[in-house]
PDB file of C-alpha atoms in Angstrom:
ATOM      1  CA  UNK A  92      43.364  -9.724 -31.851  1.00 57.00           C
ATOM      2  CA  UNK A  93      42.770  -9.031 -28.094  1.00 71.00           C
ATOM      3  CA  UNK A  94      43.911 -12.390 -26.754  1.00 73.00           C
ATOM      4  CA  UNK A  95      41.187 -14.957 -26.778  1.00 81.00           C
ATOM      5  CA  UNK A  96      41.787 -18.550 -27.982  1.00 88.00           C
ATOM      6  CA  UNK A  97      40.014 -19.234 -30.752  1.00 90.00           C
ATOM      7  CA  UNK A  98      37.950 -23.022 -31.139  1.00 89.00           C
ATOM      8  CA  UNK A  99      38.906 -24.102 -35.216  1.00 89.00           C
ATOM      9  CA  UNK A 100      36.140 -26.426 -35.990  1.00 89.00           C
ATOM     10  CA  UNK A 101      35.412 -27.763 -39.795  1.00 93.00           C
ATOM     11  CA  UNK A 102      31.903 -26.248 -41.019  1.00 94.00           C
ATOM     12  CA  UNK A 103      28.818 -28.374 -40.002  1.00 96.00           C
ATOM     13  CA  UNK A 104      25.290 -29.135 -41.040  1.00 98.00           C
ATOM     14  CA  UNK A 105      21.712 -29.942 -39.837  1.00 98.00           C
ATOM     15  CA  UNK A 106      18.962 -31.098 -41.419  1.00 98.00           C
ATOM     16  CA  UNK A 107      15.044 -30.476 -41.131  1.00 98.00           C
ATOM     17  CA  UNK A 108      14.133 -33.850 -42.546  1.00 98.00           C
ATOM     18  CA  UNK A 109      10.125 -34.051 -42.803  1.00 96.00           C
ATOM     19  CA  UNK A 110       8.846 -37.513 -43.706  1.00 94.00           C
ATOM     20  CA  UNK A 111       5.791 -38.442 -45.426  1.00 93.00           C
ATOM     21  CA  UNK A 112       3.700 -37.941 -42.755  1.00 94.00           C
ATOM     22  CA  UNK A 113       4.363 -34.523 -42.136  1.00 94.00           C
ATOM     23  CA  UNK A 114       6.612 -35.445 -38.945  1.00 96.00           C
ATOM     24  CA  UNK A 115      10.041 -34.045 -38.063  1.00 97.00           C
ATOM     25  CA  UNK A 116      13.058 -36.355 -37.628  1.00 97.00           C
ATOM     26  CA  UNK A 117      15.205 -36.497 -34.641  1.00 98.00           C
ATOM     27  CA  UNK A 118      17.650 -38.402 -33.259  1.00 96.00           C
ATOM     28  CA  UNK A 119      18.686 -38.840 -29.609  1.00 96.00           C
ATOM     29  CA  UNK A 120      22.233 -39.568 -29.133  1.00 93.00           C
ATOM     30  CA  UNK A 121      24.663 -38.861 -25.933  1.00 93.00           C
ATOM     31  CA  UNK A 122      26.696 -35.888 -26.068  1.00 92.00           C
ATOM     32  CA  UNK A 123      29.773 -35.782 -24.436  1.00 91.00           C
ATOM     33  CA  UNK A 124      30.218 -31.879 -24.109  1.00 90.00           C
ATOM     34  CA  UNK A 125      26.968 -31.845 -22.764  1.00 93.00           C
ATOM     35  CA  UNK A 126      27.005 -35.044 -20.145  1.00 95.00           C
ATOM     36  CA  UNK A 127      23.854 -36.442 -21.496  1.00 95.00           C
ATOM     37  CA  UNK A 128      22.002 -37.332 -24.021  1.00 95.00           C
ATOM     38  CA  UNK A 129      20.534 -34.701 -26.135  1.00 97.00           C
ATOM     39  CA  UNK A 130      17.236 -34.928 -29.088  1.00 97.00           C
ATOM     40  CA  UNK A 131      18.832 -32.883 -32.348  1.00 97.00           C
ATOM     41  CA  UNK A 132      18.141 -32.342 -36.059  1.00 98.00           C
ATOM     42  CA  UNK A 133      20.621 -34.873 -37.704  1.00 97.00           C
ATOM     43  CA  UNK A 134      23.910 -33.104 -38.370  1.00 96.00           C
ATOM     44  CA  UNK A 135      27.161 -33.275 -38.871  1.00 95.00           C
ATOM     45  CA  UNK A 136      31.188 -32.124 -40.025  1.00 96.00           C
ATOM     46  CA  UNK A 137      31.685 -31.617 -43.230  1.00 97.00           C
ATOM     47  CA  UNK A 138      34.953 -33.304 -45.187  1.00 96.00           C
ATOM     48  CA  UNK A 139      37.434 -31.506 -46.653  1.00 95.00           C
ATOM     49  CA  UNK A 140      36.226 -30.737 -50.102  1.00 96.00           C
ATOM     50  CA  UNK A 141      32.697 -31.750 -49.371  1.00 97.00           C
ATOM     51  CA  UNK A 142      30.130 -29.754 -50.486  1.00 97.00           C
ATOM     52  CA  UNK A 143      27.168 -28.591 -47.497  1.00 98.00           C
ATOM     53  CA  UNK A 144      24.833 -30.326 -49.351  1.00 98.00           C
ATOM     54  CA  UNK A 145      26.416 -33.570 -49.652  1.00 98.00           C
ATOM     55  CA  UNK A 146      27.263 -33.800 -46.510  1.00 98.00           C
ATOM     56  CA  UNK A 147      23.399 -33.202 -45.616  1.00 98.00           C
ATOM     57  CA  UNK A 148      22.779 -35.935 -47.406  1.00 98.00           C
ATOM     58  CA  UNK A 149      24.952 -38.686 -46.563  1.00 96.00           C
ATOM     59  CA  UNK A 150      24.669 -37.555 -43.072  1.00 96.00           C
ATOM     60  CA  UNK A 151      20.453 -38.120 -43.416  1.00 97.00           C
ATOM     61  CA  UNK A 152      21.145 -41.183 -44.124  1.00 96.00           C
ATOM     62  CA  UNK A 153      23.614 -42.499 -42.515  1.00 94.00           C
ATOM     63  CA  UNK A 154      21.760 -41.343 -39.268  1.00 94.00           C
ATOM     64  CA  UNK A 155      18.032 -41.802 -40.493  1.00 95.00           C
ATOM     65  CA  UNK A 156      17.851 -43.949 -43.538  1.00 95.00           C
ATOM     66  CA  UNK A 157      16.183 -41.160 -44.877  1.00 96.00           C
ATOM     67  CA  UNK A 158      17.511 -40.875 -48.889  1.00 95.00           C
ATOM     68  CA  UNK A 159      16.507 -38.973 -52.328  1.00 95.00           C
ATOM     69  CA  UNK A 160      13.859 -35.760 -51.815  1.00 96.00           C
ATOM     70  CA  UNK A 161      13.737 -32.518 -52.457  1.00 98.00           C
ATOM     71  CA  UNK A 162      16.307 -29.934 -50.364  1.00 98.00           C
ATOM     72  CA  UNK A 163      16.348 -26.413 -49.664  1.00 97.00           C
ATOM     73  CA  UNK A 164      18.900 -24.386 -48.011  1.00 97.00           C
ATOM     74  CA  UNK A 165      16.743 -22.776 -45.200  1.00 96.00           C
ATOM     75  CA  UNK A 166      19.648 -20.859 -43.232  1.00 96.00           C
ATOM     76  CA  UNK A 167      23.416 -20.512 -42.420  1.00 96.00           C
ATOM     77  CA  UNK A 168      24.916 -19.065 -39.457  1.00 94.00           C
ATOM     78  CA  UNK A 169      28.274 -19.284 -36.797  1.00 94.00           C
ATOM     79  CA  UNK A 170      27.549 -21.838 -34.247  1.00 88.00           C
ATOM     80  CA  UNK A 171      29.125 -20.055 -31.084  1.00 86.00           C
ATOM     81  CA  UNK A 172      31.065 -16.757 -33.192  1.00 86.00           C
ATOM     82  CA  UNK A 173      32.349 -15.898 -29.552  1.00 85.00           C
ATOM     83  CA  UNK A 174      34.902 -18.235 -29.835  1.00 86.00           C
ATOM     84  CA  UNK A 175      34.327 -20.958 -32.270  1.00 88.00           C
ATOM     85  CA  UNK A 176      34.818 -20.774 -36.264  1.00 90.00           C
ATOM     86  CA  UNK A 177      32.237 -22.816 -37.358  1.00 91.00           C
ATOM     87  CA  UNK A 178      29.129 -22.030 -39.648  1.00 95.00           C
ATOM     88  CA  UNK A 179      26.520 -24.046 -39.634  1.00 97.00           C
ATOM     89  CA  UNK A 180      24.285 -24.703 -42.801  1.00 98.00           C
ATOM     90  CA  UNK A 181      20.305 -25.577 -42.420  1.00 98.00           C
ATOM     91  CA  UNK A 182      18.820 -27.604 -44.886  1.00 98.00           C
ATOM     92  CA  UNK A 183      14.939 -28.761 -44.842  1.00 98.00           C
ATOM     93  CA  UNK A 184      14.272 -32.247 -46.768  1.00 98.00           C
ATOM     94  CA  UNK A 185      11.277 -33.349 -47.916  1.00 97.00           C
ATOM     95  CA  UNK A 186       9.704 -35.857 -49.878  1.00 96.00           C
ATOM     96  CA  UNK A 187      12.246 -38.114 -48.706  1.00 97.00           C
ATOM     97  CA  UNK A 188      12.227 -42.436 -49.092  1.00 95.00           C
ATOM     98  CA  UNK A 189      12.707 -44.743 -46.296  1.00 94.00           C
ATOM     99  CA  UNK A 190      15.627 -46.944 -45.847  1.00 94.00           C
ATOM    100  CA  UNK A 191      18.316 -48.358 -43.293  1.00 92.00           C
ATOM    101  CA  UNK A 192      20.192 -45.977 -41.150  1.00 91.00           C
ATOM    102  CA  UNK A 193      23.984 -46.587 -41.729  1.00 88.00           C
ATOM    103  CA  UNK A 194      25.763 -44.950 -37.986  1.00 81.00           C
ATOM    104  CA  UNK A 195      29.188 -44.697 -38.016  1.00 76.00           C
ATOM    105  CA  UNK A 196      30.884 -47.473 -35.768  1.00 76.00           C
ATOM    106  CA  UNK A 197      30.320 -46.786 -32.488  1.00 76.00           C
ATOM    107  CA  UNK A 198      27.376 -44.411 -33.185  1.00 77.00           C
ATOM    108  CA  UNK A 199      24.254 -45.245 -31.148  1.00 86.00           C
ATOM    109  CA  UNK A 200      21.322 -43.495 -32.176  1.00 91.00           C
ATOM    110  CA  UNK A 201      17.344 -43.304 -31.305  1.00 94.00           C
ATOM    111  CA  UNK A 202      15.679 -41.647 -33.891  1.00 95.00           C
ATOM    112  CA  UNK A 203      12.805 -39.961 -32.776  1.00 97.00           C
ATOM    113  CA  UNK A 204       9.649 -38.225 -35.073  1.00 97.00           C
ATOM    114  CA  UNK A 205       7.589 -35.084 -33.796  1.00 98.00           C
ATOM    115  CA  UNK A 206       4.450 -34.090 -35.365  1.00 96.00           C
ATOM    116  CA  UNK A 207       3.619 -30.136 -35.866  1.00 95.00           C
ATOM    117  CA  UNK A 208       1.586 -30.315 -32.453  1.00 96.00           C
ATOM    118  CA  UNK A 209       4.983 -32.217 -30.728  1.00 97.00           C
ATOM    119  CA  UNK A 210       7.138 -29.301 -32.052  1.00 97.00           C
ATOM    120  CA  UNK A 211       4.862 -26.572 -30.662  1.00 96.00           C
ATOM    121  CA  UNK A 212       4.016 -28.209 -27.099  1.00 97.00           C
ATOM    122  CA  UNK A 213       7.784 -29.665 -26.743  1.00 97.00           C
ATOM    123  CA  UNK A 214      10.654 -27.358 -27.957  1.00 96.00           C
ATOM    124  CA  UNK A 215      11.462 -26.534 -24.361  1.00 96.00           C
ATOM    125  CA  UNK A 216      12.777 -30.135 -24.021  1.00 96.00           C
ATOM    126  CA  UNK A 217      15.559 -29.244 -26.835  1.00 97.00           C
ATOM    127  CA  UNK A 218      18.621 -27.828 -25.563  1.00 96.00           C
ATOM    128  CA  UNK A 219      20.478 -27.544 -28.644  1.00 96.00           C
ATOM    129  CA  UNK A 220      20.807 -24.768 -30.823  1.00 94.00           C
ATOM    130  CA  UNK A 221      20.736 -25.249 -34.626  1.00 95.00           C
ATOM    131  CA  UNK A 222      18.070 -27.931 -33.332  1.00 97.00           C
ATOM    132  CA  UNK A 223      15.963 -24.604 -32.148  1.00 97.00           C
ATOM    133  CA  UNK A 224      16.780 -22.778 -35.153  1.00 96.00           C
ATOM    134  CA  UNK A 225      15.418 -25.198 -37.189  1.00 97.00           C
ATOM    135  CA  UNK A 226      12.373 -26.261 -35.436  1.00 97.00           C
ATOM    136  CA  UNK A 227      11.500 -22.587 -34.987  1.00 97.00           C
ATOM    137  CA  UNK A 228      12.008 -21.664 -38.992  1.00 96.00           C
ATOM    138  CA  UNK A 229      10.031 -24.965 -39.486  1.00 95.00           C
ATOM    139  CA  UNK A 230       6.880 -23.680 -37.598  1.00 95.00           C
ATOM    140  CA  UNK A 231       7.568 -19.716 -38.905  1.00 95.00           C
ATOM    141  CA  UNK A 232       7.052 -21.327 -42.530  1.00 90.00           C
ATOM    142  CA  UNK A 233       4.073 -23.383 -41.958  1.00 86.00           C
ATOM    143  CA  UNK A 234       1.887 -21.677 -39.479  1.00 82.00           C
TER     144      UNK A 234
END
């Protein structure tokens, strides 16, 4: 090692949820780290013996509502590899069914849904980067 401190971090997730008609999900949600409030792809940690995928999909809903659908893994990389451990997984949903977001206590959420032309005319309001990643795979595959 050459000295640098190294971040641990449990694995994470985000998801490219596409709802029924054709829009992208986000949410909006204040971001300590950051000092504001920032529009992602839902995501979050995943548990200790969790598998990605689960946690995709309990975090989808929990944040969204959204439930059931089909799921793809559409990437996974290291989230900041200079000096943070954790890899990220990408999943796109689709074909998903409505329901009742469940947040975590204390969780406040806006959830927010771009169409194709949103995406294209707005990513450079996103400042986050598996957000990016996602939205920028999501246009690659249907251009």
């Amino acid at each position: 090692e050459d000295g640098r401190e190294i971040a641990r971090s449990r694995d994470a997730v985000s998801i490219l949820a596409v709802d029924a008609q054709d829009r992208v999900l986000l949410v909006r949600q204040k971001r300590p780290a950051a000092g504001k409030e920032l529009l992602e792809l839902p995501a979050g940690l995943i548990d200790e013996g969790e598998a990605p995928l689960a946690t995709a999909q309990r975090e989808l809903r929990e944040e969204t509502g959204l439930r059931g659908g089909r799921w793809r893994e559409l990437a996974s990389f290291w989230s900041t590899p200079g000096f943070v451990d954790e890899r990220l997984t990408l999943f796109k949903a689709e074909d998903l069914e409505e329901g009742e977001p469940e947040p975590d206590t204390g969780e406040e959420l806006e959830i927010v849904r771009w169409t194709r032309g949103d995406v294209e005319s707005r990513l450079h309001e996103l400042e986050d980067g598996s957000t990016l990643v996602g939205l920028l795979l999501h246009l690659r595959e249907t251009a």
